[in-house]
Short mmCIF file of C-alpha atoms in Angstrom, two decimals:
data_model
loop_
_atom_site.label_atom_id
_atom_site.label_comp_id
_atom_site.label_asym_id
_atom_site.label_seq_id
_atom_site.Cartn_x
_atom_site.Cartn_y
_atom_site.Cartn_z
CA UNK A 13 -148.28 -59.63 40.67
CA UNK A 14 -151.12 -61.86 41.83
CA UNK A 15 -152.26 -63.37 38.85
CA UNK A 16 -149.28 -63.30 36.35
CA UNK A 17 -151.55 -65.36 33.84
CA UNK A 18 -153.66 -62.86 33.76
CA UNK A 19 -151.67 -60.36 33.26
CA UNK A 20 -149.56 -61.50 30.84
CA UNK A 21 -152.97 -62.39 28.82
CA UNK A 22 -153.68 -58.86 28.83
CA UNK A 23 -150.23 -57.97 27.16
CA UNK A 24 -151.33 -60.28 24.22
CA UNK A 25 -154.96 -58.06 23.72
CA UNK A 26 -153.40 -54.97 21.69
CA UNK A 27 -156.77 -53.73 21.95
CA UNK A 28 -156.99 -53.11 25.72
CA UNK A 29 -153.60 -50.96 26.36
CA UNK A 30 -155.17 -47.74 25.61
CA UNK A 31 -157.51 -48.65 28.42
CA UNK A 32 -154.66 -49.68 30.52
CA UNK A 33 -153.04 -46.63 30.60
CA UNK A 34 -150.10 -47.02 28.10
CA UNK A 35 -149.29 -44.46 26.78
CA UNK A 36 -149.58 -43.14 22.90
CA UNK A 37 -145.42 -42.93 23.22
CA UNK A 38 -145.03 -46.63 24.34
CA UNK A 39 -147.46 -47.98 21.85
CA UNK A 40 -145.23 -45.44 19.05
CA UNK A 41 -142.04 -47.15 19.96
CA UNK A 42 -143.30 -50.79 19.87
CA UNK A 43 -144.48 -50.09 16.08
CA UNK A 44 -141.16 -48.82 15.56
CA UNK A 45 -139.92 -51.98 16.81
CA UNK A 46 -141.79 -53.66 14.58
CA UNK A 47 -141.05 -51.56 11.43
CA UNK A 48 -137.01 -51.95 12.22
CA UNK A 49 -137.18 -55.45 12.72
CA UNK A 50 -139.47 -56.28 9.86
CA UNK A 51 -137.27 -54.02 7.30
CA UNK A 52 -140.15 -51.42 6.71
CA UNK A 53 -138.65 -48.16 7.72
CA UNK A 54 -136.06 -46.73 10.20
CA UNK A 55 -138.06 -44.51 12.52
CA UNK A 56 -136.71 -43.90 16.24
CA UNK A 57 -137.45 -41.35 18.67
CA UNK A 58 -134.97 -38.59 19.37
CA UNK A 59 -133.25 -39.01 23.44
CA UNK A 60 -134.70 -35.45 25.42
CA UNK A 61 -131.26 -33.57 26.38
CA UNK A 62 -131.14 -32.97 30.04
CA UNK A 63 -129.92 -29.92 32.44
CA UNK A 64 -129.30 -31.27 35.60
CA UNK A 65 -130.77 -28.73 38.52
CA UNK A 66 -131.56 -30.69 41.45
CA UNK A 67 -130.09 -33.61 43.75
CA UNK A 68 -131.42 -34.65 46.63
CA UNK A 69 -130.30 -37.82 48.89
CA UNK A 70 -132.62 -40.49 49.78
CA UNK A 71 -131.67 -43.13 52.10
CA UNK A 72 -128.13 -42.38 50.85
CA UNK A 73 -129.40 -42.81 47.22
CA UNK A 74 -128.86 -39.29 45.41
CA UNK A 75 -131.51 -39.05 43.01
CA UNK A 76 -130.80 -36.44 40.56
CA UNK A 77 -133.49 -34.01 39.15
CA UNK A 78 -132.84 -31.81 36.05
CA UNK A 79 -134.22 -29.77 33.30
CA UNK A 80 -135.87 -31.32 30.15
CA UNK A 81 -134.53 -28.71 27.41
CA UNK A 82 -137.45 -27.79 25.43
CA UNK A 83 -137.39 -29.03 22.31
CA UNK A 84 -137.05 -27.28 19.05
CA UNK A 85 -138.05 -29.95 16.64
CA UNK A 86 -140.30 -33.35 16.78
CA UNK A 87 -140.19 -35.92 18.97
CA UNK A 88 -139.59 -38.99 16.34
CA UNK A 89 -137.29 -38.99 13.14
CA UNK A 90 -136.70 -42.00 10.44
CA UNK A 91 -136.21 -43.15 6.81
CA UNK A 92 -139.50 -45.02 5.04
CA UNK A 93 -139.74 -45.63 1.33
CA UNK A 94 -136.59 -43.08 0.86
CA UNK A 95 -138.79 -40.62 2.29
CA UNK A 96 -137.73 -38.40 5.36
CA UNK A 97 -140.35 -38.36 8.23
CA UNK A 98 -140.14 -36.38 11.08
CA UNK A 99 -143.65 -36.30 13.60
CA UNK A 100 -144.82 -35.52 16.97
CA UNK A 101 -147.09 -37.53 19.62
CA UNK A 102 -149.85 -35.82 21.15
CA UNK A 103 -152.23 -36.55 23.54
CA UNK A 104 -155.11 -34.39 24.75
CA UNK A 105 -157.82 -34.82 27.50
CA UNK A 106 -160.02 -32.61 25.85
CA UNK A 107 -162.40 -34.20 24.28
CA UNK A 108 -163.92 -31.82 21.72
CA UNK A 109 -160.74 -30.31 20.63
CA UNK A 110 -157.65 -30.00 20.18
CA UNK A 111 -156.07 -27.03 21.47
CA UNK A 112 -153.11 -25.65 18.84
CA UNK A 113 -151.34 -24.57 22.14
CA UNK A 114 -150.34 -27.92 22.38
CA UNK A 115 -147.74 -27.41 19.36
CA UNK A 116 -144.94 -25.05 20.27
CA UNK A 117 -144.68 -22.21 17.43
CA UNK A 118 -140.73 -23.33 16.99
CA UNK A 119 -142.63 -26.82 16.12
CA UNK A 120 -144.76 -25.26 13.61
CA UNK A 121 -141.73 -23.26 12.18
CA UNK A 122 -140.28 -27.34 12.42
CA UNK A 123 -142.93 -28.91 11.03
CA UNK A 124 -142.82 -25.93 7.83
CA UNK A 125 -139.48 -26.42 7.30
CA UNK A 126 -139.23 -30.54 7.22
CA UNK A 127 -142.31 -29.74 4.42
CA UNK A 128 -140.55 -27.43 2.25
CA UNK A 129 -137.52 -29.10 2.16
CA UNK A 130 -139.57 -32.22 0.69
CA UNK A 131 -139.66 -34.08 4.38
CA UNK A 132 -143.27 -35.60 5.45
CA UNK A 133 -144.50 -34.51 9.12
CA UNK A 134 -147.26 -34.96 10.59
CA UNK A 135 -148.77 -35.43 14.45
CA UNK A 136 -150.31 -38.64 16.19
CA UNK A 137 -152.93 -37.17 17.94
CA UNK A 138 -154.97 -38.86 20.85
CA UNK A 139 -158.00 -38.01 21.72
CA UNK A 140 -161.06 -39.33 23.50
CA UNK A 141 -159.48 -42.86 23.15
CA UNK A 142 -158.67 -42.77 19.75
CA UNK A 143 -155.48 -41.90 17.49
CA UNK A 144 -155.69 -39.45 14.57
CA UNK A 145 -152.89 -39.06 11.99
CA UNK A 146 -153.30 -35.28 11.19
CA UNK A 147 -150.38 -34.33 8.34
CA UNK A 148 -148.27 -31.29 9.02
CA UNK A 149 -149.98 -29.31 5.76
CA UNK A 150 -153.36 -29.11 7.74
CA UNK A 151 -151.58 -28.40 10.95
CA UNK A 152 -150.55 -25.18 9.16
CA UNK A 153 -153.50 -24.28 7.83
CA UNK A 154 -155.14 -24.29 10.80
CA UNK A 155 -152.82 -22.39 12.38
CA UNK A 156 -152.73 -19.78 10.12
CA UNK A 157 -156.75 -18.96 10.28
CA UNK A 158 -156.21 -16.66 13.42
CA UNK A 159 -159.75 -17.28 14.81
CA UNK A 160 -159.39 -20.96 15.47
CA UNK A 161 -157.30 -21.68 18.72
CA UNK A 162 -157.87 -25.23 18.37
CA UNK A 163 -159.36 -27.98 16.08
CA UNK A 164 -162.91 -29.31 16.37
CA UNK A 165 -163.28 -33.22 17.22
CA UNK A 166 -165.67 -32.43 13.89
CA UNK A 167 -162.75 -31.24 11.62
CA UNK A 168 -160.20 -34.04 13.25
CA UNK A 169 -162.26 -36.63 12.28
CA UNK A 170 -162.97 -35.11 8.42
CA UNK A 171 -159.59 -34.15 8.12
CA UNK A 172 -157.46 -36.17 9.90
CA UNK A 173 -156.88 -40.38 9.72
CA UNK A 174 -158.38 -42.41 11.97
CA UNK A 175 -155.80 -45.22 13.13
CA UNK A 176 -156.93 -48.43 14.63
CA UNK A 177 -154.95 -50.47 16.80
CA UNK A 178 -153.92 -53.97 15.57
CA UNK A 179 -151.83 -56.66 16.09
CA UNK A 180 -148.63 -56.11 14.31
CA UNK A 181 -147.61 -53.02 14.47
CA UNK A 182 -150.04 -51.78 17.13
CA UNK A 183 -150.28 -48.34 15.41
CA UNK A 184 -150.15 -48.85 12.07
CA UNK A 185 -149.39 -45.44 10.92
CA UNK A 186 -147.40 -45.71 8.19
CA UNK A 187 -150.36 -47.79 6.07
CA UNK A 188 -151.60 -44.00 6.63
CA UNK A 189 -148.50 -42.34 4.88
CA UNK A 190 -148.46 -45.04 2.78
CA UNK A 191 -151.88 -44.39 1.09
CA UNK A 192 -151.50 -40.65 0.96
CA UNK A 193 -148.14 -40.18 0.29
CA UNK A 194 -147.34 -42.67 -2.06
CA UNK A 195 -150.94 -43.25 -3.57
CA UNK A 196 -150.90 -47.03 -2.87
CA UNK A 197 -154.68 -48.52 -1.75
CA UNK A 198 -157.72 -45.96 -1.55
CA UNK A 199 -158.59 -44.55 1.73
CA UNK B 28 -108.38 -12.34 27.12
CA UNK B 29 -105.33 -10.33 26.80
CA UNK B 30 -105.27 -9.48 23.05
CA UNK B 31 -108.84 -9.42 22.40
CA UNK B 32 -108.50 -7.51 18.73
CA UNK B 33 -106.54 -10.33 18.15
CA UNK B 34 -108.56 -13.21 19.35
CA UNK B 35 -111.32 -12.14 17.21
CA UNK B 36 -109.37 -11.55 14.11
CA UNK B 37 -108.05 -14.82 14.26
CA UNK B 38 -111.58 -15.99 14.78
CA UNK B 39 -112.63 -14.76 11.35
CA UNK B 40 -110.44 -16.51 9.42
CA UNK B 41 -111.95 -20.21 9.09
CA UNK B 42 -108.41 -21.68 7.84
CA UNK B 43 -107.10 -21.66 11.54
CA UNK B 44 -109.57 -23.61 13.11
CA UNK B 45 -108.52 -26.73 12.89
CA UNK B 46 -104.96 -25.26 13.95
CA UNK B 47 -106.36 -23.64 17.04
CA UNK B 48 -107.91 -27.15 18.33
CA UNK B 49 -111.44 -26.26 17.51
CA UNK B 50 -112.71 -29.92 17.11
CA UNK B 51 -114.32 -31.10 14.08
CA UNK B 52 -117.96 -31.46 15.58
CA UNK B 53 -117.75 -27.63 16.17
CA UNK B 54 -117.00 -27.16 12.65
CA UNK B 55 -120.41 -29.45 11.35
CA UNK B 56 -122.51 -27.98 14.07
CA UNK B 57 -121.43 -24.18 12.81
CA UNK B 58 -121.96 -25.63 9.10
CA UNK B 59 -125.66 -27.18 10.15
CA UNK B 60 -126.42 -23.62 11.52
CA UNK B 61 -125.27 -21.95 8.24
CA UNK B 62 -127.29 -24.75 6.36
CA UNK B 63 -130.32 -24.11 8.50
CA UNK B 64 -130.43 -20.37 8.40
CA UNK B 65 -130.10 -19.77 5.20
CA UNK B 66 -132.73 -22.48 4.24
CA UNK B 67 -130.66 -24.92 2.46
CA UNK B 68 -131.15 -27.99 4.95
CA UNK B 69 -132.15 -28.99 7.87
CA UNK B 70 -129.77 -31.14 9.85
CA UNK B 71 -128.69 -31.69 13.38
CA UNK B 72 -126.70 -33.32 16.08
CA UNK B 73 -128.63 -35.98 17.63
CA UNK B 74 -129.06 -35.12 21.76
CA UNK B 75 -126.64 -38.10 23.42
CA UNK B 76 -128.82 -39.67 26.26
CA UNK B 77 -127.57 -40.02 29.81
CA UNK B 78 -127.46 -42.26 32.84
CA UNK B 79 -126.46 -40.25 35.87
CA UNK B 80 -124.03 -42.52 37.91
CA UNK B 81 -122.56 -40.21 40.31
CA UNK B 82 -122.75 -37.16 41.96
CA UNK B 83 -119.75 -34.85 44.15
CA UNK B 84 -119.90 -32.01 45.48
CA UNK B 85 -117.06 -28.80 44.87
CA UNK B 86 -117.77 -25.78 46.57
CA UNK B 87 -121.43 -26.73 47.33
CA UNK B 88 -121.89 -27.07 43.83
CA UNK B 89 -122.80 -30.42 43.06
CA UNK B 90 -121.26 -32.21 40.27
CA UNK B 91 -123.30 -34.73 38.20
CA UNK B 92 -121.49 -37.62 36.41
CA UNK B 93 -123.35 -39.56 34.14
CA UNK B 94 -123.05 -42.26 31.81
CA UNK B 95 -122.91 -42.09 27.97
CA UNK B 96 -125.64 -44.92 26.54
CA UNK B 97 -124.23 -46.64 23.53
CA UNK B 98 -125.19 -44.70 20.40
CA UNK B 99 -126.42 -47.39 18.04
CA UNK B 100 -126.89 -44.89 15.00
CA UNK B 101 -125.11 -42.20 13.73
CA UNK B 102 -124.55 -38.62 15.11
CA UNK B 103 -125.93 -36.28 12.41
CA UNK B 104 -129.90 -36.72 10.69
CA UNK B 105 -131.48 -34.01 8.50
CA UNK B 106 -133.00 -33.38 5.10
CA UNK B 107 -131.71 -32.08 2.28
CA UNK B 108 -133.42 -31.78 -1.11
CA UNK B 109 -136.04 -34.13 0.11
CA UNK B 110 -133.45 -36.66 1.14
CA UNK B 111 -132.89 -38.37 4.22
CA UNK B 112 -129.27 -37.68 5.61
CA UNK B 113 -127.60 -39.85 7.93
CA UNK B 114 -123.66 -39.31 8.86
CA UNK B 115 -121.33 -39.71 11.97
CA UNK B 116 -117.92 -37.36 12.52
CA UNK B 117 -114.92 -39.53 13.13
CA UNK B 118 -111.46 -38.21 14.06
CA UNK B 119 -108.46 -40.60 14.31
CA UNK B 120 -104.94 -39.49 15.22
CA UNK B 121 -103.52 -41.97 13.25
CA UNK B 122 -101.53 -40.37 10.48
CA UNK B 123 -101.36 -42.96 7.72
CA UNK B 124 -104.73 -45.00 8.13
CA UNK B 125 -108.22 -44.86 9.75
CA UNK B 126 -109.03 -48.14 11.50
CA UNK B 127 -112.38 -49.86 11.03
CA UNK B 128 -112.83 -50.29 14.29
CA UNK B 129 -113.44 -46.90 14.95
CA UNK B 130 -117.02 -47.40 13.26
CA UNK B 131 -118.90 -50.15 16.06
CA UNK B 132 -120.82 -52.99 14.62
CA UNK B 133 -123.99 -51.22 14.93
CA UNK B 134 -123.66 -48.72 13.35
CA UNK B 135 -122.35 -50.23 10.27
CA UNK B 136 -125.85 -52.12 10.38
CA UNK B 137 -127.43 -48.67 10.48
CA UNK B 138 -125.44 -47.19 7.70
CA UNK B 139 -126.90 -50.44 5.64
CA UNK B 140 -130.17 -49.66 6.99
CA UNK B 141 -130.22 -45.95 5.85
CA UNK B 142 -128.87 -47.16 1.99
CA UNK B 143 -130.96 -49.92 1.91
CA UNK B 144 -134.11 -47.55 2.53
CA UNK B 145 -133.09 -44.86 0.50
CA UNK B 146 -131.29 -42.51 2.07
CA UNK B 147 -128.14 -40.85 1.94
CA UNK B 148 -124.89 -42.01 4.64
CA UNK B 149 -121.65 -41.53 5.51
CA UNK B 150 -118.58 -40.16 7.51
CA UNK B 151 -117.00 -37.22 7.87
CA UNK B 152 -113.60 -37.88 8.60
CA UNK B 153 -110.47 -36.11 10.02
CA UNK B 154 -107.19 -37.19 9.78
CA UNK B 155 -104.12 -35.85 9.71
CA UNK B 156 -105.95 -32.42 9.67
CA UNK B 157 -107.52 -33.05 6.74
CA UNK B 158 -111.39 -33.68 6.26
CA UNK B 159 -112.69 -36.27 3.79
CA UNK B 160 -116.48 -37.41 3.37
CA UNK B 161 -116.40 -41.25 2.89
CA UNK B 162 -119.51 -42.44 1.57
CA UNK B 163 -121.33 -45.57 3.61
CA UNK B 164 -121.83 -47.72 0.63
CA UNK B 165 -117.80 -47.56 0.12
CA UNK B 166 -117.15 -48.07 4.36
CA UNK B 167 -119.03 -51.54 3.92
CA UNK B 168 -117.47 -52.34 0.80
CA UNK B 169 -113.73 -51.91 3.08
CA UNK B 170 -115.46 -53.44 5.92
CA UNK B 171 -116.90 -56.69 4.03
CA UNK B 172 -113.22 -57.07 2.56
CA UNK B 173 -112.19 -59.27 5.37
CA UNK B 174 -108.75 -58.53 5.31
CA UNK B 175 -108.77 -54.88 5.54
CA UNK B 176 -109.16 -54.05 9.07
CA UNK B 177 -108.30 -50.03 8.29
CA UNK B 178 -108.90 -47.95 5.09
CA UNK B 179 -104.73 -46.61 4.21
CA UNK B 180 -104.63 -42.98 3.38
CA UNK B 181 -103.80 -43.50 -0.38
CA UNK B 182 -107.54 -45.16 -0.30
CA UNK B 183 -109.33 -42.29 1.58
CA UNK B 184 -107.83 -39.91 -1.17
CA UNK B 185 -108.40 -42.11 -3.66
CA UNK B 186 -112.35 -43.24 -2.62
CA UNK B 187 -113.32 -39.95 0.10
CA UNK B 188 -113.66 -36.12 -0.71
CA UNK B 189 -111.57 -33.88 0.67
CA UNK B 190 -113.42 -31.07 1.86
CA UNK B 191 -111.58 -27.83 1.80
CA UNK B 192 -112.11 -25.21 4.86
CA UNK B 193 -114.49 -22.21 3.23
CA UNK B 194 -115.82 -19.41 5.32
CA UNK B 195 -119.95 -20.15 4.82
CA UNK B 196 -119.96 -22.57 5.78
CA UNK B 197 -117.47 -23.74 7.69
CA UNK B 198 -117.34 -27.51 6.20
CA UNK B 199 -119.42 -27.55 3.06
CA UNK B 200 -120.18 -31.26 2.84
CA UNK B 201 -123.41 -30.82 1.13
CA UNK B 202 -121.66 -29.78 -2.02
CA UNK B 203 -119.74 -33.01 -2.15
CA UNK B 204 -123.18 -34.94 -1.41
CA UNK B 205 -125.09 -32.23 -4.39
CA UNK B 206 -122.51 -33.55 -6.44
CA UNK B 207 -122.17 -37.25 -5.75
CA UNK B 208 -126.14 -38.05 -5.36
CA UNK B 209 -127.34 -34.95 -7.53
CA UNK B 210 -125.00 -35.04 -10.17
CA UNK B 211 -124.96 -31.09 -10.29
CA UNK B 212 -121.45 -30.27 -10.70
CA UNK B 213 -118.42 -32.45 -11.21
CA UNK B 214 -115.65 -33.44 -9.23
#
């Protein structure tokens, strides 16, 4: 808190939090924001259920530790365009890859269902500093070629969409479903 | 556990749940399950998140109490037939009307939301152990009728669906929605 100005100059530079350390989810939820209050879609992340396991008392304060349940579906849910869409944020520090251990198979089974049942899912994928929309059809296939464990920085960047921050909303990522969902502008 | 041939005899005939106390968000979870497994929908119970307030101990055991946030949507999301679903479960114990009130502020702005974007809300209701889906558009058209601070029963049967007990599932309020946004079938 030593130079306030400063800091609160930072908060106006969209382009510097991934370099700050926010994280993908924070920067997710403030584009949400932005789509609810600007009428573009209703799109909200699900609360994590919680077992509690553990409390232990400090300085008379009992802080409470439990279990995150895992999770059998995606992370975020929400309406655009009368459309359902149901995704995932990842992040990875790997910086070739992306390992396909970081989807749990009851997501997969998730992400096959939402499709079939005419839903749109995909994953927000960080990587090496730098956000990928990969859609839940290529997920699958990849999964489903037994020799590949994970995804090549190669094939994310051929087959996935590349998603710059900006200003308003900071991840823009339903331009991306816009464009190959309902055909409007030319990637 | 005295009569357990009993117990589960009675337990396989649907018709006596709502008799035996078995509340009605039982009944939609059981019905979601049904929907889910046998690949007709995907819906479920939003996770309610929690603020842990206080903590006692019984037996050693500690006790956690939390607090319930606020919901500011609705209960229930899914897809069905590439639609976006989006419904609550209300129970009053009033015999002869259901009060508005029962529905909070924001969630009638996120039952607008949801219609205004395309997708499908509503209630399901139980009163007087009966079960009738209201449909959102009509719960704003009572609620933006400034006088009317509680739908009357006469208007529930005359604007929900009453939706008979059946065995699979449980509660089968997708027909009613097949039928009202699908037009297969008719009422």
């Amino acid at each position: 808190m030593l130079y306030p100005n400063k800091i609160k100059k930072d908060n106006e530079n969209p382009i510097s939090y991934a370099n700050r350390g926010m994280d993908l989810e924070y920067l997710i939820n403030e584009s949400n924001k932005y789509y609810l209050t600007n009428d573009i879609a209703i799109i909200y992340k699900k609360p994590t259920p919680v077992t509690i396991t553990k409390v232990e008392y400090k300085n008379k304060v009992p802080k409470v530790t439990g279990l995150l349940e895992q999770k059998s579906t995606l992370d975020y849910v929400g309406l655009f365009k009368g459309k359902y869409i149901d995704f995932d944020a990842k992040v990875t520090h790997n910086k070739t890859a992306f390992p396909l251990s970081n989807i749990h198979p009851h997501q997969f089974k998730h992400i096959e269902n939402v499709i079939k049942h005419g839903g749109i899912s995909f994953i927000l994928l960080e990587i090496n500093k730098e956000i990928f929309l990969i859609q839940g059809e290529k997920l699958l296939e990849f999964k489903n070629n037994n020799s590949r464990k994970s995804i090549p920085i190669e094939d994310i960047k051929k087959y996935g969409y590349k998603i710059d921050y900006s200003i308003n909303p900071i991840i823009n990522y339903l331009e991306v479903i816009k464009k190959i969902y309902f055909k409007e502008g030319v990637l």
